[in-house]
PDB file of N, CA and C in Angstrom:
ATOM      1  N   MET A   1      71.175 354.188-173.883  1.00  0.00           N
ATOM      2  CA  MET A   1      72.421 354.989-173.860  1.00  0.00           C
ATOM      3  C   MET A   1      71.688 355.765-173.311  1.00  0.00           C
ATOM      4  N   THR A   2      72.273 356.247-171.742  1.00  0.00           N
ATOM      5  CA  THR A   2      72.059 357.297-171.118  1.00  0.00           C
ATOM      6  C   THR A   2      72.192 358.362-171.505  1.00  0.00           C
ATOM      7  N   PRO A   3      71.289 359.752-171.132  1.00  0.00           N
ATOM      8  CA  PRO A   3      72.179 360.966-171.596  1.00  0.00           C
ATOM      9  C   PRO A   3      73.533 361.033-170.854  1.00  0.00           C
ATOM     10  N   LYS A   4      74.068 360.596-170.045  1.00  0.00           N
ATOM     11  CA  LYS A   4      75.699 361.011-169.710  1.00  0.00           C
ATOM     12  C   LYS A   4      76.025 360.354-170.232  1.00  0.00           C
ATOM     13  N   GLN A   5      75.573 358.737-170.544  1.00  0.00           N
ATOM     14  CA  GLN A   5      76.790 357.996-171.915  1.00  0.00           C
ATOM     15  C   GLN A   5      76.924 358.768-172.824  1.00  0.00           C
ATOM     16  N   ALA A   6      76.053 359.308-173.290  1.00  0.00           N
ATOM     17  CA  ALA A   6      75.570 360.302-174.646  1.00  0.00           C
ATOM     18  C   ALA A   6      76.074 361.159-174.220  1.00  0.00           C
ATOM     19  N   ALA A   7      76.277 361.981-173.227  1.00  0.00           N
ATOM     20  CA  ALA A   7      77.378 363.150-173.088  1.00  0.00           C
ATOM     21  C   ALA A   7      78.534 362.785-173.473  1.00  0.00           C
ATOM     22  N   ALA A   8      79.210 361.578-173.016  1.00  0.00           N
ATOM     23  CA  ALA A   8      80.345 361.071-172.721  1.00  0.00           C
ATOM     24  C   ALA A   8      80.841 360.711-174.006  1.00  0.00           C
ATOM     25  N   ARG A   9      80.129 360.058-174.622  1.00  0.00           N
ATOM     26  CA  ARG A   9      80.394 359.714-176.365  1.00  0.00           C
ATOM     27  C   ARG A   9      81.082 361.100-176.721  1.00  0.00           C
ATOM     28  N   LEU A  10      79.553 361.846-176.831  1.00  0.00           N
ATOM     29  CA  LEU A  10      80.116 362.852-177.603  1.00  0.00           C
ATOM     30  C   LEU A  10      81.028 364.318-177.410  1.00  0.00           C
ATOM     31  N   LEU A  11      81.733 363.980-176.097  1.00  0.00           N
ATOM     32  CA  LEU A  11      82.734 364.875-175.822  1.00  0.00           C
ATOM     33  C   LEU A  11      83.785 364.576-176.202  1.00  0.00           C
ATOM     34  N   LEU A  12      83.912 362.402-175.856  1.00  0.00           N
ATOM     35  CA  LEU A  12      85.051 361.829-176.646  1.00  0.00           C
ATOM     36  C   LEU A  12      85.187 362.346-178.118  1.00  0.00           C
ATOM     37  N   ALA A  13      84.149 362.301-179.063  1.00  0.00           N
ATOM     38  CA  ALA A  13      84.583 362.162-179.920  1.00  0.00           C
ATOM     39  C   ALA A  13      84.999 363.422-180.721  1.00  0.00           C
ATOM     40  N   THR A  14      84.652 364.649-179.785  1.00  0.00           N
ATOM     41  CA  THR A  14      84.936 366.141-179.998  1.00  0.00           C
ATOM     42  C   THR A  14      86.978 366.070-179.526  1.00  0.00           C
ATOM     43  N   ALA A  15      87.051 365.436-178.546  1.00  0.00           N
ATOM     44  CA  ALA A  15      88.390 365.393-178.329  1.00  0.00           C
ATOM     45  C   ALA A  15      89.557 364.602-179.317  1.00  0.00           C
ATOM     46  N   THR A  16      88.549 363.276-179.549  1.00  0.00           N
ATOM     47  CA  THR A  16      89.570 362.418-180.276  1.00  0.00           C
ATOM     48  C   THR A  16      89.279 362.663-181.864  1.00  0.00           C
ATOM     49  N   GLN A  17      88.408 362.955-182.142  1.00  0.00           N
ATOM     50  CA  GLN A  17      88.127 362.956-183.976  1.00  0.00           C
ATOM     51  C   GLN A  17      87.732 364.085-184.412  1.00  0.00           C
ATOM     52  N   GLY A  18      88.047 365.148-183.243  1.00  0.00           N
ATOM     53  CA  GLY A  18      87.550 366.297-183.798  1.00  0.00           C
ATOM     54  C   GLY A  18      86.432 366.915-184.408  1.00  0.00           C
ATOM     55  N   LYS A  19      84.978 366.423-183.786  1.00  0.00           N
ATOM     56  CA  LYS A  19      84.027 366.557-184.276  1.00  0.00           C
ATOM     57  C   LYS A  19      83.462 367.790-183.184  1.00  0.00           C
ATOM     58  N   PRO A  20      82.543 368.276-183.938  1.00  0.00           N
ATOM     59  CA  PRO A  20      82.040 369.582-183.055  1.00  0.00           C
ATOM     60  C   PRO A  20      81.637 369.218-181.999  1.00  0.00           C
ATOM     61  N   HIS A  21      81.992 370.146-180.878  1.00  0.00           N
ATOM     62  CA  HIS A  21      81.137 370.174-179.692  1.00  0.00           C
ATOM     63  C   HIS A  21      79.897 369.857-179.285  1.00  0.00           C
ATOM     64  N   PRO A  22      79.118 369.241-178.833  1.00  0.00           N
ATOM     65  CA  PRO A  22      77.656 368.672-178.455  1.00  0.00           C
ATOM     66  C   PRO A  22      76.971 369.947-178.576  1.00  0.00           C
ATOM     67  N   SER A  23      77.260 371.096-177.683  1.00  0.00           N
ATOM     68  CA  SER A  23      76.356 372.236-177.874  1.00  0.00           C
ATOM     69  C   SER A  23      76.090 373.040-179.227  1.00  0.00           C
ATOM     70  N   GLN A  24      77.097 372.410-180.377  1.00  0.00           N
ATOM     71  CA  GLN A  24      76.936 373.041-181.792  1.00  0.00           C
ATOM     72  C   GLN A  24      75.706 371.744-182.539  1.00  0.00           C
ATOM     73  N   LEU A  25      75.681 371.238-182.121  1.00  0.00           N
ATOM     74  CA  LEU A  25      74.894 369.988-182.812  1.00  0.00           C
ATOM     75  C   LEU A  25      73.927 370.030-182.362  1.00  0.00           C
ATOM     76  N   ASP A  26      72.846 369.643-183.438  1.00  0.00           N
ATOM     77  CA  ASP A  26      71.094 369.883-182.950  1.00  0.00           C
ATOM     78  C   ASP A  26      70.749 368.394-182.898  1.00  0.00           C
ATOM     79  N   ARG A  27      69.506 368.078-182.783  1.00  0.00           N
ATOM     80  CA  ARG A  27      69.258 366.511-182.471  1.00  0.00           C
ATOM     81  C   ARG A  27      69.526 365.654-183.181  1.00  0.00           C
ATOM     82  N   MET A  28      69.292 366.294-185.075  1.00  0.00           N
ATOM     83  CA  MET A  28      69.382 364.901-185.843  1.00  0.00           C
ATOM     84  C   MET A  28      71.189 364.336-185.955  1.00  0.00           C
ATOM     85  N   GLN A  29      72.029 365.461-185.805  1.00  0.00           N
ATOM     86  CA  GLN A  29      73.346 365.814-185.606  1.00  0.00           C
ATOM     87  C   GLN A  29      73.665 364.578-184.678  1.00  0.00           C
ATOM     88  N   MET A  30      73.016 364.999-183.367  1.00  0.00           N
ATOM     89  CA  MET A  30      73.578 364.136-182.403  1.00  0.00           C
ATOM     90  C   MET A  30      73.109 362.665-182.956  1.00  0.00           C
ATOM     91  N   ALA A  31      72.052 362.636-183.096  1.00  0.00           N
ATOM     92  CA  ALA A  31      71.601 361.147-183.838  1.00  0.00           C
ATOM     93  C   ALA A  31      72.430 360.466-184.668  1.00  0.00           C
ATOM     94  N   GLU A  32      73.058 361.417-185.454  1.00  0.00           N
ATOM     95  CA  GLU A  32      73.763 360.687-186.518  1.00  0.00           C
ATOM     96  C   GLU A  32      75.337 360.270-185.746  1.00  0.00           C
ATOM     97  N   VAL A  33      75.791 360.854-185.244  1.00  0.00           N
ATOM     98  CA  VAL A  33      76.971 360.440-183.868  1.00  0.00           C
ATOM     99  C   VAL A  33      76.880 359.676-182.930  1.00  0.00           C
ATOM    100  N   LEU A  34      75.811 359.159-182.336  1.00  0.00           N
ATOM    101  CA  LEU A  34      75.564 357.991-181.590  1.00  0.00           C
ATOM    102  C   LEU A  34      74.267 357.062-182.189  1.00  0.00           C
ATOM    103  N   ASP A  35      74.499 357.304-183.243  1.00  0.00           N
ATOM    104  CA  ASP A  35      73.841 356.208-183.945  1.00  0.00           C
ATOM    105  C   ASP A  35      72.382 355.596-183.278  1.00  0.00           C
ATOM    106  N   GLY A  36      71.094 356.912-183.199  1.00  0.00           N
ATOM    107  CA  GLY A  36      70.100 356.524-182.780  1.00  0.00           C
ATOM    108  C   GLY A  36      69.622 357.473-182.652  1.00  0.00           C
ATOM    109  N   ARG A  37      67.713 357.376-182.326  1.00  0.00           N
ATOM    110  CA  ARG A  37      67.223 358.822-182.227  1.00  0.00           C
ATOM    111  C   ARG A  37      67.429 359.704-181.138  1.00  0.00           C
ATOM    112  N   ILE A  38      67.162 360.947-181.298  1.00  0.00           N
ATOM    113  CA  ILE A  38      67.033 362.005-179.911  1.00  0.00           C
ATOM    114  C   ILE A  38      66.044 362.730-180.141  1.00  0.00           C
ATOM    115  N   SER A  39      64.990 362.680-178.831  1.00  0.00           N
ATOM    116  CA  SER A  39      64.282 364.221-179.177  1.00  0.00           C
ATOM    117  C   SER A  39      65.148 365.061-178.922  1.00  0.00           C
ATOM    118  N   ASP A  40      64.060 366.381-178.783  1.00  0.00           N
ATOM    119  CA  ASP A  40      64.376 367.769-178.169  1.00  0.00           C
ATOM    120  C   ASP A  40      65.164 367.206-176.630  1.00  0.00           C
ATOM    121  N   GLU A  41      64.050 366.878-175.615  1.00  0.00           N
ATOM    122  CA  GLU A  41      64.321 366.307-174.502  1.00  0.00           C
ATOM    123  C   GLU A  41      65.629 365.935-174.351  1.00  0.00           C
ATOM    124  N   LYS A  42      65.668 364.808-175.009  1.00  0.00           N
ATOM    125  CA  LYS A  42      66.665 364.146-174.797  1.00  0.00           C
ATOM    126  C   LYS A  42      67.811 365.094-175.296  1.00  0.00           C
ATOM    127  N   ARG A  43      68.078 365.502-175.623  1.00  0.00           N
ATOM    128  CA  ARG A  43      68.983 366.277-176.390  1.00  0.00           C
ATOM    129  C   ARG A  43      69.464 367.352-175.216  1.00  0.00           C
ATOM    130  N   ALA A  44      68.376 368.078-174.608  1.00  0.00           N
ATOM    131  CA  ALA A  44      68.828 368.923-173.420  1.00  0.00           C
ATOM    132  C   ALA A  44      69.234 368.212-172.434  1.00  0.00           C
ATOM    133  N   LYS A  45      68.832 366.943-172.273  1.00  0.00           N
ATOM    134  CA  LYS A  45      69.438 366.362-171.065  1.00  0.00           C
ATOM    135  C   LYS A  45      70.863 365.942-171.113  1.00  0.00           C
ATOM    136  N   ILE A  46      71.068 365.853-172.434  1.00  0.00           N
ATOM    137  CA  ILE A  46      72.245 365.267-172.879  1.00  0.00           C
ATOM    138  C   ILE A  46      73.559 366.882-173.040  1.00  0.00           C
ATOM    139  N   LEU A  47      73.114 368.021-173.429  1.00  0.00           N
ATOM    140  CA  LEU A  47      73.725 368.807-173.109  1.00  0.00           C
ATOM    141  C   LEU A  47      73.878 369.367-171.257  1.00  0.00           C
ATOM    142  N   GLU A  48      72.806 369.066-170.402  1.00  0.00           N
ATOM    143  CA  GLU A  48      73.268 369.259-169.017  1.00  0.00           C
ATOM    144  C   GLU A  48      74.634 368.559-168.680  1.00  0.00           C
ATOM    145  N   PHE A  49      74.511 367.176-168.719  1.00  0.00           N
ATOM    146  CA  PHE A  49      75.262 366.664-168.346  1.00  0.00           C
ATOM    147  C   PHE A  49      76.536 366.676-169.282  1.00  0.00           C
ATOM    148  N   VAL A  50      76.672 367.118-170.549  1.00  0.00           N
ATOM    149  CA  VAL A  50      77.754 367.896-171.230  1.00  0.00           C
ATOM    150  C   VAL A  50      78.441 368.476-170.051  1.00  0.00           C
ATOM    151  N   ALA A  51      77.874 369.928-169.556  1.00  0.00           N
ATOM    152  CA  ALA A  51      78.077 370.984-169.101  1.00  0.00           C
ATOM    153  C   ALA A  51      78.777 369.808-167.312  1.00  0.00           C
ATOM    154  N   LYS A  52      77.923 368.746-166.936  1.00  0.00           N
ATOM    155  CA  LYS A  52      78.385 368.675-165.253  1.00  0.00           C
ATOM    156  C   LYS A  52      79.923 367.874-165.646  1.00  0.00           C
ATOM    157  N   ILE A  53      80.037 366.948-167.038  1.00  0.00           N
ATOM    158  CA  ILE A  53      81.469 366.579-167.268  1.00  0.00           C
ATOM    159  C   ILE A  53      82.442 367.308-167.464  1.00  0.00           C
ATOM    160  N   GLU A  54      82.227 368.570-168.325  1.00  0.00           N
ATOM    161  CA  GLU A  54      83.216 369.252-169.150  1.00  0.00           C
ATOM    162  C   GLU A  54      83.707 370.445-167.919  1.00  0.00           C
ATOM    163  N   ASN A  55      82.459 371.057-167.237  1.00  0.00           N
ATOM    164  CA  ASN A  55      83.259 372.062-166.244  1.00  0.00           C
ATOM    165  C   ASN A  55      84.325 371.966-165.618  1.00  0.00           C
ATOM    166  N   PRO A  56      84.616 371.120-164.539  1.00  0.00           N
ATOM    167  CA  PRO A  56      85.290 370.619-163.770  1.00  0.00           C
ATOM    168  C   PRO A  56      86.691 370.638-164.579  1.00  0.00           C
ATOM    169  N   TYR A  57      86.706 369.920-165.978  1.00  0.00           N
ATOM    170  CA  TYR A  57      87.839 369.708-166.441  1.00  0.00           C
ATOM    171  C   TYR A  57      88.346 370.986-167.252  1.00  0.00           C
ATOM    172  N   LEU A  58      87.820 371.827-167.631  1.00  0.00           N
ATOM    173  CA  LEU A  58      87.754 373.031-167.785  1.00  0.00           C
ATOM    174  C   LEU A  58      88.146 374.067-166.623  1.00  0.00           C
ATOM    175  N   GLU A  59      87.812 373.996-165.689  1.00  0.00           N
ATOM    176  CA  GLU A  59      88.302 374.771-164.654  1.00  0.00           C
ATOM    177  C   GLU A  59      89.741 374.622-164.093  1.00  0.00           C
ATOM    178  N   ARG A  60      89.917 373.088-164.270  1.00  0.00           N
ATOM    179  CA  ARG A  60      91.398 372.303-163.777  1.00  0.00           C
ATOM    180  C   ARG A  60      92.295 372.921-165.043  1.00  0.00           C
ATOM    181  N   LEU A  61      91.559 372.776-165.894  1.00  0.00           N
ATOM    182  CA  LEU A  61      92.925 373.416-167.408  1.00  0.00           C
ATOM    183  C   LEU A  61      93.521 374.810-167.348  1.00  0.00           C
ATOM    184  N   LYS A  62      92.342 375.699-166.700  1.00  0.00           N
ATOM    185  CA  LYS A  62      92.337 376.874-166.421  1.00  0.00           C
ATOM    186  C   LYS A  62      93.524 377.312-165.484  1.00  0.00           C
ATOM    187  N   LYS A  63      93.179 376.792-164.281  1.00  0.00           N
ATOM    188  CA  LYS A  63      94.144 376.687-163.368  1.00  0.00           C
ATOM    189  C   LYS A  63      95.710 376.585-163.594  1.00  0.00           C
ATOM    190  N   LEU A  64      95.695 374.967-164.361  1.00  0.00           N
ATOM    191  CA  LEU A  64      97.032 374.731-164.617  1.00  0.00           C
ATOM    192  C   LEU A  64      97.767 376.342-166.039  1.00  0.00           C
ATOM    193  N   THR A  65      96.612 376.435-166.409  1.00  0.00           N
ATOM    194  CA  THR A  65      97.766 377.619-167.461  1.00  0.00           C
ATOM    195  C   THR A  65      97.538 379.269-166.546  1.00  0.00           C
ATOM    196  N   GLY A  66      97.352 379.085-165.473  1.00  0.00           N
ATOM    197  CA  GLY A  66      97.136 379.986-164.546  1.00  0.00           C
ATOM    198  C   GLY A  66      95.963 381.284-165.426  1.00  0.00           C
ATOM    199  N   GLU A  67      94.934 380.950-165.589  1.00  0.00           N
ATOM    200  CA  GLU A  67      93.846 381.968-166.181  1.00  0.00           C
ATOM    201  C   GLU A  67      92.749 381.973-164.920  1.00  0.00           C
ATOM    202  N   GLY A  68      93.014 380.683-164.187  1.00  0.00           N
ATOM    203  CA  GLY A  68      91.966 380.446-163.289  1.00  0.00           C
ATOM    204  C   GLY A  68      91.912 381.323-162.093  1.00  0.00           C
ATOM    205  N   GLY A  69      90.800 381.570-161.054  1.00  0.00           N
ATOM    206  CA  GLY A  69      90.913 382.514-160.067  1.00  0.00           C
ATOM    207  C   GLY A  69      91.887 382.102-158.914  1.00  0.00           C
ATOM    208  N   ASP A  70      92.597 381.117-159.015  1.00  0.00           N
ATOM    209  CA  ASP A  70      93.716 380.655-158.159  1.00  0.00           C
ATOM    210  C   ASP A  70      94.754 380.411-158.713  1.00  0.00           C
ATOM    211  N   GLU A  71      95.074 381.469-159.259  1.00  0.00           N
ATOM    212  CA  GLU A  71      96.236 381.371-160.199  1.00  0.00           C
ATOM    213  C   GLU A  71      97.526 381.241-159.423  1.00  0.00           C
ATOM    214  N   GLY A  72      98.259 380.326-159.909  1.00  0.00           N
ATOM    215  CA  GLY A  72      99.683 380.165-159.415  1.00  0.00           C
ATOM    216  C   GLY A  72      99.580 379.173-157.737  1.00  0.00           C
ATOM    217  N   ALA A  73      98.453 378.750-157.842  1.00  0.00           N
ATOM    218  CA  ALA A  73      97.816 377.629-157.147  1.00  0.00           C
ATOM    219  C   ALA A  73      98.780 376.292-157.437  1.00  0.00           C
ATOM    220  N   GLU A  74      98.720 375.926-158.534  1.00  0.00           N
ATOM    221  CA  GLU A  74      98.542 374.511-158.906  1.00  0.00           C
ATOM    222  C   GLU A  74     100.593 374.643-159.178  1.00  0.00           C
ATOM    223  N   SER A  75     101.262 375.797-159.345  1.00  0.00           N
ATOM    224  CA  SER A  75     102.586 375.593-159.707  1.00  0.00           C
ATOM    225  C   SER A  75     103.440 376.345-158.102  1.00  0.00           C
ATOM    226  N   ALA A  76     102.561 376.436-157.508  1.00  0.00           N
ATOM    227  CA  ALA A  76     103.250 377.182-156.295  1.00  0.00           C
ATOM    228  C   ALA A  76     104.354 376.250-155.387  1.00  0.00           C
ATOM    229  N   PRO A  77     105.446 376.523-155.106  1.00  0.00           N
ATOM    230  CA  PRO A  77     106.482 375.633-154.431  1.00  0.00           C
ATOM    231  C   PRO A  77     105.849 375.047-153.380  1.00  0.00           C
ATOM    232  N   ALA A  78     106.245 373.951-152.534  1.00  0.00           N
ATOM    233  CA  ALA A  78     105.932 373.416-151.688  1.00  0.00           C
ATOM    234  C   ALA A  78     106.790 373.790-150.405  1.00  0.00           C
TER     235      ALA A  78
END
């Protein structure tokens, strides 16, 4: 499993199963969720991909709620 796949799997577990966010897991806890061994280096790479996957999603949510930098851009009438 690649770090990108691992990050996606951990984020999905957070969203659908109520598991802790990947940033709150140590490498042993990650290994349990992913059913494999995780080194410190791989954990760091996984967390990099978590940010790459999650940040655009969070920015979109902020815009939709009006908390983003472009307030009202999503809800402005056409």
